[in-house]
Amino acid sequence: CNCNSSPAGETCILECRGGDKCKDGTLTCRAGSPCQINCIGSNSCAGNSHIDGNDATDFDLTCDGPDACKGNTIINCGDGDCSVSCDSSNSCEDATVNVGDAQSFQCTGSCGSISAPSPFAAPTPNPTDNPTMRPTLKPTANPSLSPTAKPTNNPSHNPTKSPSKSPTISPTLNPSNNPTVTPTKAPTQSPIITRDPTSSPTGSPSKRPTEPPTSTSVVINAETGKQNVLGTTQSP
């Protein structure tokens, strides 16, 4: 059973559905194309079947049903990703997988009785020249999809365990060298910007300050030491 010679590049699909449908037969994938083979049913690709994906790229085989691919069945992967699925408890019993030049291999389902290598993936073609000597023991389960292109050279030794979910988009360029250890949990929603803040703020501010503060002019008599209030007005 073969795939048509054209169109090349499209997935070659071979269906063996039904009892003994392709038993003791040869299934050949199209060269240079992904290949998908479905052996569905009792003994559908069992016995001395030869499933040949040598010339394919990605290769995917499903064995579903009692003894579907059981026996002396030979399975040859292509040169791309190779996947074998053994959906029944004995559907791949005694079958043999040859991975050849496959870039990766995995077997899912009941793979205990199949002759096949351990799952693997091809290594990266461009590994880093400077791998970390102390990789994290607990990497994040949700890595950033857009990591920074210019990470800091001086990361914090004691990062917060509860980072903000909505960090500021425009952080200050001149952060405080001595930030408060116990910042307020209820900061003002409408802060007043002043260019001349007091250098000695009170250590015990009023918990209920007046809402319309007064503006008072006071003159101290140098001879008597008495204070004279010249005028009192409410601030607008």
PDB file of C-alpha atoms in Angstrom:
ATOM      1  CA  CYS A   1       0.000   0.000   0.000  1.00  0.00           C
ATOM      2  CA  ASN A   2       1.574   3.241  -1.163  1.00  0.00           C
ATOM      3  CA  CYS A   3       0.722   6.926  -1.307  1.00  0.00           C
ATOM      4  CA  ASN A   4       0.269   8.649  -4.654  1.00  0.00           C
ATOM      5  CA  SER A   5       3.461  10.151  -6.034  1.00  0.00           C
ATOM      6  CA  SER A   6       1.946  13.638  -6.062  1.00  0.00           C
ATOM      7  CA  PRO A   7       1.383  16.196  -4.732  1.00  0.00           C
ATOM      8  CA  ALA A   8       4.763  16.068  -2.995  1.00  0.00           C
ATOM      9  CA  GLY A   9       5.044  17.828   0.335  1.00  0.00           C
ATOM     10  CA  GLU A  10       1.480  17.144   1.417  1.00  0.00           C
ATOM     11  CA  THR A  11       0.796  14.637   4.169  1.00  0.00           C
ATOM     12  CA  CYS A  12       0.598  11.040   2.955  1.00  0.00           C
ATOM     13  CA  ILE A  13      -2.225   9.237   4.784  1.00  0.00           C
ATOM     14  CA  LEU A  14      -2.550   5.456   4.680  1.00  0.00           C
ATOM     15  CA  GLU A  15      -5.648   3.901   6.244  1.00  0.00           C
ATOM     16  CA  CYS A  16      -5.744   0.260   7.387  1.00  0.00           C
ATOM     17  CA  ARG A  17      -9.142  -0.013   9.050  1.00  0.00           C
ATOM     18  CA  GLY A  18     -10.676  -3.358   9.853  1.00  0.00           C
ATOM     19  CA  GLY A  19      -9.582  -6.797  10.999  1.00  0.00           C
ATOM     20  CA  ASP A  20      -6.504  -8.127   9.142  1.00  0.00           C
ATOM     21  CA  LYS A  21      -6.815  -5.209   6.694  1.00  0.00           C
ATOM     22  CA  CYS A  22      -3.045  -4.794   6.076  1.00  0.00           C
ATOM     23  CA  LYS A  23      -1.748  -7.826   7.950  1.00  0.00           C
ATOM     24  CA  ASP A  24       1.599  -9.149   6.637  1.00  0.00           C
ATOM     25  CA  GLY A  25       1.624  -6.317   4.115  1.00  0.00           C
ATOM     26  CA  THR A  26       4.005  -3.473   3.291  1.00  0.00           C
ATOM     27  CA  LEU A  27       3.034   0.160   3.791  1.00  0.00           C
ATOM     28  CA  THR A  28       5.308   2.703   2.115  1.00  0.00           C
ATOM     29  CA  CYS A  29       5.261   6.452   2.744  1.00  0.00           C
ATOM     30  CA  ARG A  30       5.817   9.036   0.019  1.00  0.00           C
ATOM     31  CA  ALA A  31       9.385  10.375  -0.165  1.00  0.00           C
ATOM     32  CA  GLY A  32       9.918  13.937   1.054  1.00  0.00           C
ATOM     33  CA  SER A  33       6.467  14.268   2.694  1.00  0.00           C
ATOM     34  CA  PRO A  34       4.975  13.883   6.160  1.00  0.00           C
ATOM     35  CA  CYS A  35       3.351  10.477   6.624  1.00  0.00           C
ATOM     36  CA  GLN A  36       0.415   9.380   8.749  1.00  0.00           C
ATOM     37  CA  ILE A  37      -0.548   5.710   9.014  1.00  0.00           C
ATOM     38  CA  ASN A  38      -3.650   4.514  10.875  1.00  0.00           C
ATOM     39  CA  CYS A  39      -3.862   0.816  11.771  1.00  0.00           C
ATOM     40  CA  ILE A  40      -7.319   0.548  13.289  1.00  0.00           C
ATOM     41  CA  GLY A  41      -8.844  -2.796  14.173  1.00  0.00           C
ATOM     42  CA  SER A  42      -7.869  -6.267  15.277  1.00  0.00           C
ATOM     43  CA  ASN A  43      -4.611  -7.455  13.608  1.00  0.00           C
ATOM     44  CA  SER A  44      -4.957  -4.611  11.107  1.00  0.00           C
ATOM     45  CA  CYS A  45      -1.161  -4.261  10.664  1.00  0.00           C
ATOM     46  CA  ALA A  46       0.001  -7.336  12.572  1.00  0.00           C
ATOM     47  CA  GLY A  47       2.047 -10.389  11.665  1.00  0.00           C
ATOM     48  CA  ASN A  48       4.968  -9.685   9.375  1.00  0.00           C
ATOM     49  CA  SER A  49       3.900  -6.196   8.314  1.00  0.00           C
ATOM     50  CA  HIS A  50       6.536  -3.720   7.169  1.00  0.00           C
ATOM     51  CA  ILE A  51       5.670  -0.051   7.791  1.00  0.00           C
ATOM     52  CA  ASP A  52       8.264   1.909   5.852  1.00  0.00           C
ATOM     53  CA  GLY A  53       8.629   5.639   6.540  1.00  0.00           C
ATOM     54  CA  ASN A  54      12.347   5.818   5.745  1.00  0.00           C
ATOM     55  CA  ASP A  55      11.967   8.406   2.988  1.00  0.00           C
ATOM     56  CA  ALA A  56       9.265  10.462   4.747  1.00  0.00           C
ATOM     57  CA  THR A  57       9.830  13.574   6.841  1.00  0.00           C
ATOM     58  CA  ASP A  58       7.557  13.558   9.915  1.00  0.00           C
ATOM     59  CA  PHE A  59       6.137  10.108  10.638  1.00  0.00           C
ATOM     60  CA  ASP A  60       3.053   9.331  12.717  1.00  0.00           C
ATOM     61  CA  LEU A  61       1.709   5.810  13.333  1.00  0.00           C
ATOM     62  CA  THR A  62      -1.451   4.913  15.257  1.00  0.00           C
ATOM     63  CA  CYS A  63      -2.031   1.290  16.322  1.00  0.00           C
ATOM     64  CA  ASP A  64      -5.521   1.012  17.794  1.00  0.00           C
ATOM     65  CA  GLY A  65      -7.231  -2.288  18.426  1.00  0.00           C
ATOM     66  CA  PRO A  66      -6.392  -5.754  19.768  1.00  0.00           C
ATOM     67  CA  ASP A  67      -3.051  -6.905  18.287  1.00  0.00           C
ATOM     68  CA  ALA A  68      -3.236  -4.026  15.776  1.00  0.00           C
ATOM     69  CA  CYS A  69       0.539  -3.906  15.167  1.00  0.00           C
ATOM     70  CA  LYS A  70       1.520  -6.998  17.139  1.00  0.00           C
ATOM     71  CA  GLY A  71       4.102  -9.504  16.015  1.00  0.00           C
ATOM     72  CA  ASN A  72       7.103  -9.142  13.751  1.00  0.00           C
ATOM     73  CA  THR A  73       5.916  -5.738  12.536  1.00  0.00           C
ATOM     74  CA  ILE A  74       8.839  -3.501  11.518  1.00  0.00           C
ATOM     75  CA  ILE A  75       8.322   0.256  11.812  1.00  0.00           C
ATOM     76  CA  ASN A  76      10.819   2.630  10.174  1.00  0.00           C
ATOM     77  CA  CYS A  77      10.712   6.348  10.998  1.00  0.00           C
ATOM     78  CA  GLY A  78      11.463   9.213   8.616  1.00  0.00           C
ATOM     79  CA  ASP A  79      14.042  11.975   9.083  1.00  0.00           C
ATOM     80  CA  GLY A  80      11.720  14.374  10.939  1.00  0.00           C
ATOM     81  CA  ASP A  81       9.667  13.884  14.104  1.00  0.00           C
ATOM     82  CA  CYS A  82       8.597  10.288  14.717  1.00  0.00           C
ATOM     83  CA  SER A  83       5.560   9.377  16.811  1.00  0.00           C
ATOM     84  CA  VAL A  84       4.015   5.967  17.550  1.00  0.00           C
ATOM     85  CA  SER A  85       0.739   5.597  19.432  1.00  0.00           C
ATOM     86  CA  CYS A  86      -0.179   2.225  20.970  1.00  0.00           C
ATOM     87  CA  ASP A  87      -3.771   2.806  22.011  1.00  0.00           C
ATOM     88  CA  SER A  88      -4.586  -0.733  23.206  1.00  0.00           C
ATOM     89  CA  SER A  89      -2.789  -2.780  25.849  1.00  0.00           C
ATOM     90  CA  ASN A  90      -1.246  -5.230  23.357  1.00  0.00           C
ATOM     91  CA  SER A  91      -1.584  -3.306  20.098  1.00  0.00           C
ATOM     92  CA  CYS A  92       2.216  -2.931  19.694  1.00  0.00           C
ATOM     93  CA  GLU A  93       3.388  -6.095  21.405  1.00  0.00           C
ATOM     94  CA  ASP A  94       6.718  -7.387  19.992  1.00  0.00           C
ATOM     95  CA  ALA A  95       6.789  -4.754  17.233  1.00  0.00           C
ATOM     96  CA  THR A  96      10.128  -3.067  16.447  1.00  0.00           C
ATOM     97  CA  VAL A  97      10.761   0.636  15.808  1.00  0.00           C
ATOM     98  CA  ASN A  98      13.842   1.807  13.905  1.00  0.00           C
ATOM     99  CA  VAL A  99      14.290   5.570  14.415  1.00  0.00           C
ATOM    100  CA  GLY A 100      17.087   5.960  11.862  1.00  0.00           C
ATOM    101  CA  ASP A 101      17.739   9.668  11.232  1.00  0.00           C
ATOM    102  CA  ALA A 102      14.625  10.924  13.054  1.00  0.00           C
ATOM    103  CA  GLN A 103      14.977  14.299  14.797  1.00  0.00           C
ATOM    104  CA  SER A 104      12.810  13.145  17.693  1.00  0.00           C
ATOM    105  CA  PHE A 105      10.895  10.096  18.857  1.00  0.00           C
ATOM    106  CA  GLN A 106       8.037   9.464  21.236  1.00  0.00           C
ATOM    107  CA  CYS A 107       5.748   6.536  21.952  1.00  0.00           C
ATOM    108  CA  THR A 108       2.437   7.082  23.723  1.00  0.00           C
ATOM    109  CA  GLY A 109       0.017   4.614  25.238  1.00  0.00           C
ATOM    110  CA  SER A 110       0.979   0.998  26.001  1.00  0.00           C
ATOM    111  CA  CYS A 111       4.602   1.075  24.905  1.00  0.00           C
ATOM    112  CA  GLY A 112       6.033  -1.379  27.450  1.00  0.00           C
ATOM    113  CA  SER A 113       6.163  -4.349  25.088  1.00  0.00           C
ATOM    114  CA  ILE A 114       7.418  -2.566  21.970  1.00  0.00           C
ATOM    115  CA  SER A 115      11.059  -2.665  20.951  1.00  0.00           C
ATOM    116  CA  ALA A 116      11.938   1.009  20.643  1.00  0.00           C
ATOM    117  CA  PRO A 117      14.464   3.529  21.995  1.00  0.00           C
ATOM    118  CA  SER A 118      13.649   5.918  24.803  1.00  0.00           C
ATOM    119  CA  PRO A 119      11.898   9.139  23.770  1.00  0.00           C
ATOM    120  CA  PHE A 120      14.306  11.831  22.626  1.00  0.00           C
ATOM    121  CA  ALA A 121      14.463  15.196  20.895  1.00  0.00           C
ATOM    122  CA  ALA A 122      17.193  16.575  18.672  1.00  0.00           C
ATOM    123  CA  PRO A 123      19.544  18.991  20.486  1.00  0.00           C
ATOM    124  CA  THR A 124      19.452  22.695  19.607  1.00  0.00           C
ATOM    125  CA  PRO A 125      21.669  23.511  16.589  1.00  0.00           C
ATOM    126  CA  ASN A 126      22.834  26.779  18.239  1.00  0.00           C
ATOM    127  CA  PRO A 127      23.503  26.144  21.931  1.00  0.00           C
ATOM    128  CA  THR A 128      24.739  29.021  24.120  1.00  0.00           C
ATOM    129  CA  ASP A 129      28.493  29.550  24.423  1.00  0.00           C
ATOM    130  CA  ASN A 130      28.133  30.559  28.072  1.00  0.00           C
ATOM    131  CA  PRO A 131      25.689  28.239  29.843  1.00  0.00           C
ATOM    132  CA  THR A 132      24.870  29.028  33.468  1.00  0.00           C
ATOM    133  CA  MET A 133      26.927  27.123  36.004  1.00  0.00           C
ATOM    134  CA  ARG A 134      24.099  27.248  38.551  1.00  0.00           C
ATOM    135  CA  PRO A 135      20.767  26.718  36.770  1.00  0.00           C
ATOM    136  CA  THR A 136      17.600  27.216  38.802  1.00  0.00           C
ATOM    137  CA  LEU A 137      16.251  24.162  40.576  1.00  0.00           C
ATOM    138  CA  LYS A 138      12.668  25.405  40.280  1.00  0.00           C
ATOM    139  CA  PRO A 139      12.155  27.125  36.906  1.00  0.00           C
ATOM    140  CA  THR A 140       8.950  29.073  36.424  1.00  0.00           C
ATOM    141  CA  ALA A 141       5.948  27.276  34.993  1.00  0.00           C
ATOM    142  CA  ASN A 142       4.930  30.493  33.195  1.00  0.00           C
ATOM    143  CA  PRO A 143       8.011  31.947  31.473  1.00  0.00           C
ATOM    144  CA  SER A 144       7.782  35.344  29.799  1.00  0.00           C
ATOM    145  CA  LEU A 145       6.780  35.234  26.141  1.00  0.00           C
ATOM    146  CA  SER A 146       8.759  38.439  25.513  1.00  0.00           C
ATOM    147  CA  PRO A 147      11.833  38.421  27.782  1.00  0.00           C
ATOM    148  CA  THR A 148      13.935  41.593  28.000  1.00  0.00           C
ATOM    149  CA  ALA A 149      16.648  41.940  25.377  1.00  0.00           C
ATOM    150  CA  LYS A 150      18.880  43.825  27.876  1.00  0.00           C
ATOM    151  CA  PRO A 151      18.715  42.157  31.290  1.00  0.00           C
ATOM    152  CA  THR A 152      20.386  43.950  34.212  1.00  0.00           C
ATOM    153  CA  ASN A 153      24.004  43.190  35.068  1.00  0.00           C
ATOM    154  CA  ASN A 154      23.240  43.687  38.764  1.00  0.00           C
ATOM    155  CA  PRO A 155      20.117  41.691  39.639  1.00  0.00           C
ATOM    156  CA  SER A 156      18.682  41.905  43.146  1.00  0.00           C
ATOM    157  CA  HIS A 157      19.990  39.348  45.633  1.00  0.00           C
ATOM    158  CA  ASN A 158      16.719  39.522  47.563  1.00  0.00           C
ATOM    159  CA  PRO A 159      13.906  39.928  45.021  1.00  0.00           C
ATOM    160  CA  THR A 160      10.354  40.353  46.294  1.00  0.00           C
ATOM    161  CA  LYS A 161       8.259  37.239  46.655  1.00  0.00           C
ATOM    162  CA  SER A 162       5.104  39.204  45.803  1.00  0.00           C
ATOM    163  CA  PRO A 163       5.877  41.282  42.693  1.00  0.00           C
ATOM    164  CA  SER A 164       3.340  43.767  41.371  1.00  0.00           C
ATOM    165  CA  LYS A 165       0.945  42.384  38.771  1.00  0.00           C
ATOM    166  CA  SER A 166       0.699  45.872  37.223  1.00  0.00           C
ATOM    167  CA  PRO A 167       4.157  47.485  37.354  1.00  0.00           C
ATOM    168  CA  THR A 168       4.545  51.151  36.356  1.00  0.00           C
ATOM    169  CA  ILE A 169       5.158  51.751  32.661  1.00  0.00           C
ATOM    170  CA  SER A 170       7.331  54.832  33.368  1.00  0.00           C
ATOM    171  CA  PRO A 171       9.513  54.119  36.430  1.00  0.00           C
ATOM    172  CA  THR A 172      11.663  56.941  37.854  1.00  0.00           C
ATOM    173  CA  LEU A 173      15.193  57.367  36.560  1.00  0.00           C
ATOM    174  CA  ASN A 174      16.334  58.483  40.038  1.00  0.00           C
ATOM    175  CA  PRO A 175      15.016  55.962  42.560  1.00  0.00           C
ATOM    176  CA  SER A 176      15.568  56.562  46.289  1.00  0.00           C
ATOM    177  CA  ASN A 177      18.722  55.062  47.779  1.00  0.00           C
ATOM    178  CA  ASN A 178      16.898  54.624  51.086  1.00  0.00           C
ATOM    179  CA  PRO A 179      13.315  53.611  50.317  1.00  0.00           C
ATOM    180  CA  THR A 180      10.933  53.205  53.251  1.00  0.00           C
ATOM    181  CA  VAL A 181      10.858  49.759  54.811  1.00  0.00           C
ATOM    182  CA  THR A 182       7.138  50.028  55.676  1.00  0.00           C
ATOM    183  CA  PRO A 183       5.386  51.928  52.873  1.00  0.00           C
ATOM    184  CA  THR A 184       1.756  52.938  53.373  1.00  0.00           C
ATOM    185  CA  LYS A 185      -0.905  50.508  52.222  1.00  0.00           C
ATOM    186  CA  ALA A 186      -3.243  53.380  51.338  1.00  0.00           C
ATOM    187  CA  PRO A 187      -1.278  56.010  49.377  1.00  0.00           C
ATOM    188  CA  THR A 188      -3.015  59.227  48.344  1.00  0.00           C
ATOM    189  CA  GLN A 189      -4.833  59.024  45.032  1.00  0.00           C
ATOM    190  CA  SER A 190      -4.169  62.721  44.270  1.00  0.00           C
ATOM    191  CA  PRO A 191      -0.658  63.637  45.443  1.00  0.00           C
ATOM    192  CA  ILE A 192       0.486  67.288  45.330  1.00  0.00           C
ATOM    193  CA  ILE A 193       3.707  67.887  43.435  1.00  0.00           C
ATOM    194  CA  THR A 194       6.015  70.269  45.361  1.00  0.00           C
ATOM    195  CA  ARG A 195       9.437  71.471  44.377  1.00  0.00           C
ATOM    196  CA  ASP A 196      10.351  72.427  47.949  1.00  0.00           C
ATOM    197  CA  PRO A 197       9.271  69.665  50.357  1.00  0.00           C
ATOM    198  CA  THR A 198       9.995  70.142  54.074  1.00  0.00           C
ATOM    199  CA  SER A 199      13.354  68.769  55.176  1.00  0.00           C
ATOM    200  CA  SER A 200      12.053  67.929  58.680  1.00  0.00           C
ATOM    201  CA  PRO A 201       8.558  66.478  58.413  1.00  0.00           C
ATOM    202  CA  THR A 202       6.712  65.683  61.631  1.00  0.00           C
ATOM    203  CA  GLY A 203       7.141  62.229  63.051  1.00  0.00           C
ATOM    204  CA  SER A 204       3.561  62.191  64.333  1.00  0.00           C
ATOM    205  CA  PRO A 205       1.272  63.626  61.676  1.00  0.00           C
ATOM    206  CA  SER A 206      -2.364  64.280  62.506  1.00  0.00           C
ATOM    207  CA  LYS A 207      -4.667  61.403  61.701  1.00  0.00           C
ATOM    208  CA  ARG A 208      -7.502  63.890  61.014  1.00  0.00           C
ATOM    209  CA  PRO A 209      -5.984  67.009  59.452  1.00  0.00           C
ATOM    210  CA  THR A 210      -8.266  69.958  58.691  1.00  0.00           C
ATOM    211  CA  GLU A 211      -9.553  69.961  55.153  1.00  0.00           C
ATOM    212  CA  PRO A 212      -9.407  73.785  54.596  1.00  0.00           C
ATOM    213  CA  PRO A 213      -6.140  74.822  56.347  1.00  0.00           C
ATOM    214  CA  THR A 214      -5.709  78.499  57.406  1.00  0.00           C
ATOM    215  CA  SER A 215      -3.144  81.017  56.254  1.00  0.00           C
ATOM    216  CA  THR A 216      -2.095  83.258  59.186  1.00  0.00           C
ATOM    217  CA  SER A 217       0.277  86.212  59.259  1.00  0.00           C
ATOM    218  CA  VAL A 218       2.061  86.562  62.609  1.00  0.00           C
ATOM    219  CA  VAL A 219       4.472  89.353  63.694  1.00  0.00           C
ATOM    220  CA  ILE A 220       6.646  88.934  66.808  1.00  0.00           C
ATOM    221  CA  ASN A 221       7.554  92.098  68.742  1.00  0.00           C
ATOM    222  CA  ALA A 222      11.304  91.990  69.272  1.00  0.00           C
ATOM    223  CA  GLU A 223      11.071  94.012  72.544  1.00  0.00           C
ATOM    224  CA  THR A 224       8.116  92.376  74.244  1.00  0.00           C
ATOM    225  CA  GLY A 225       8.196  88.953  72.575  1.00  0.00           C
ATOM    226  CA  LYS A 226       4.457  89.117  72.007  1.00  0.00           C
ATOM    227  CA  GLN A 227       2.833  87.758  68.849  1.00  0.00           C
ATOM    228  CA  ASN A 228       0.461  89.891  66.829  1.00  0.00           C
ATOM    229  CA  VAL A 229      -1.862  88.202  64.357  1.00  0.00           C
ATOM    230  CA  LEU A 230      -2.249  90.541  61.406  1.00  0.00           C
ATOM    231  CA  GLY A 231      -4.789  88.541  59.475  1.00  0.00           C
ATOM    232  CA  THR A 232      -6.358  85.137  59.131  1.00  0.00           C
ATOM    233  CA  THR A 233      -7.824  83.843  55.914  1.00  0.00           C
ATOM    234  CA  GLN A 234      -8.869  80.450  54.708  1.00  0.00           C
ATOM    235  CA  SER A 235      -6.956  78.922  51.858  1.00  0.00           C
ATOM    236  CA  PRO A 236      -9.015  78.526  48.689  1.00  0.00           C
TER     237      PRO A 236
END
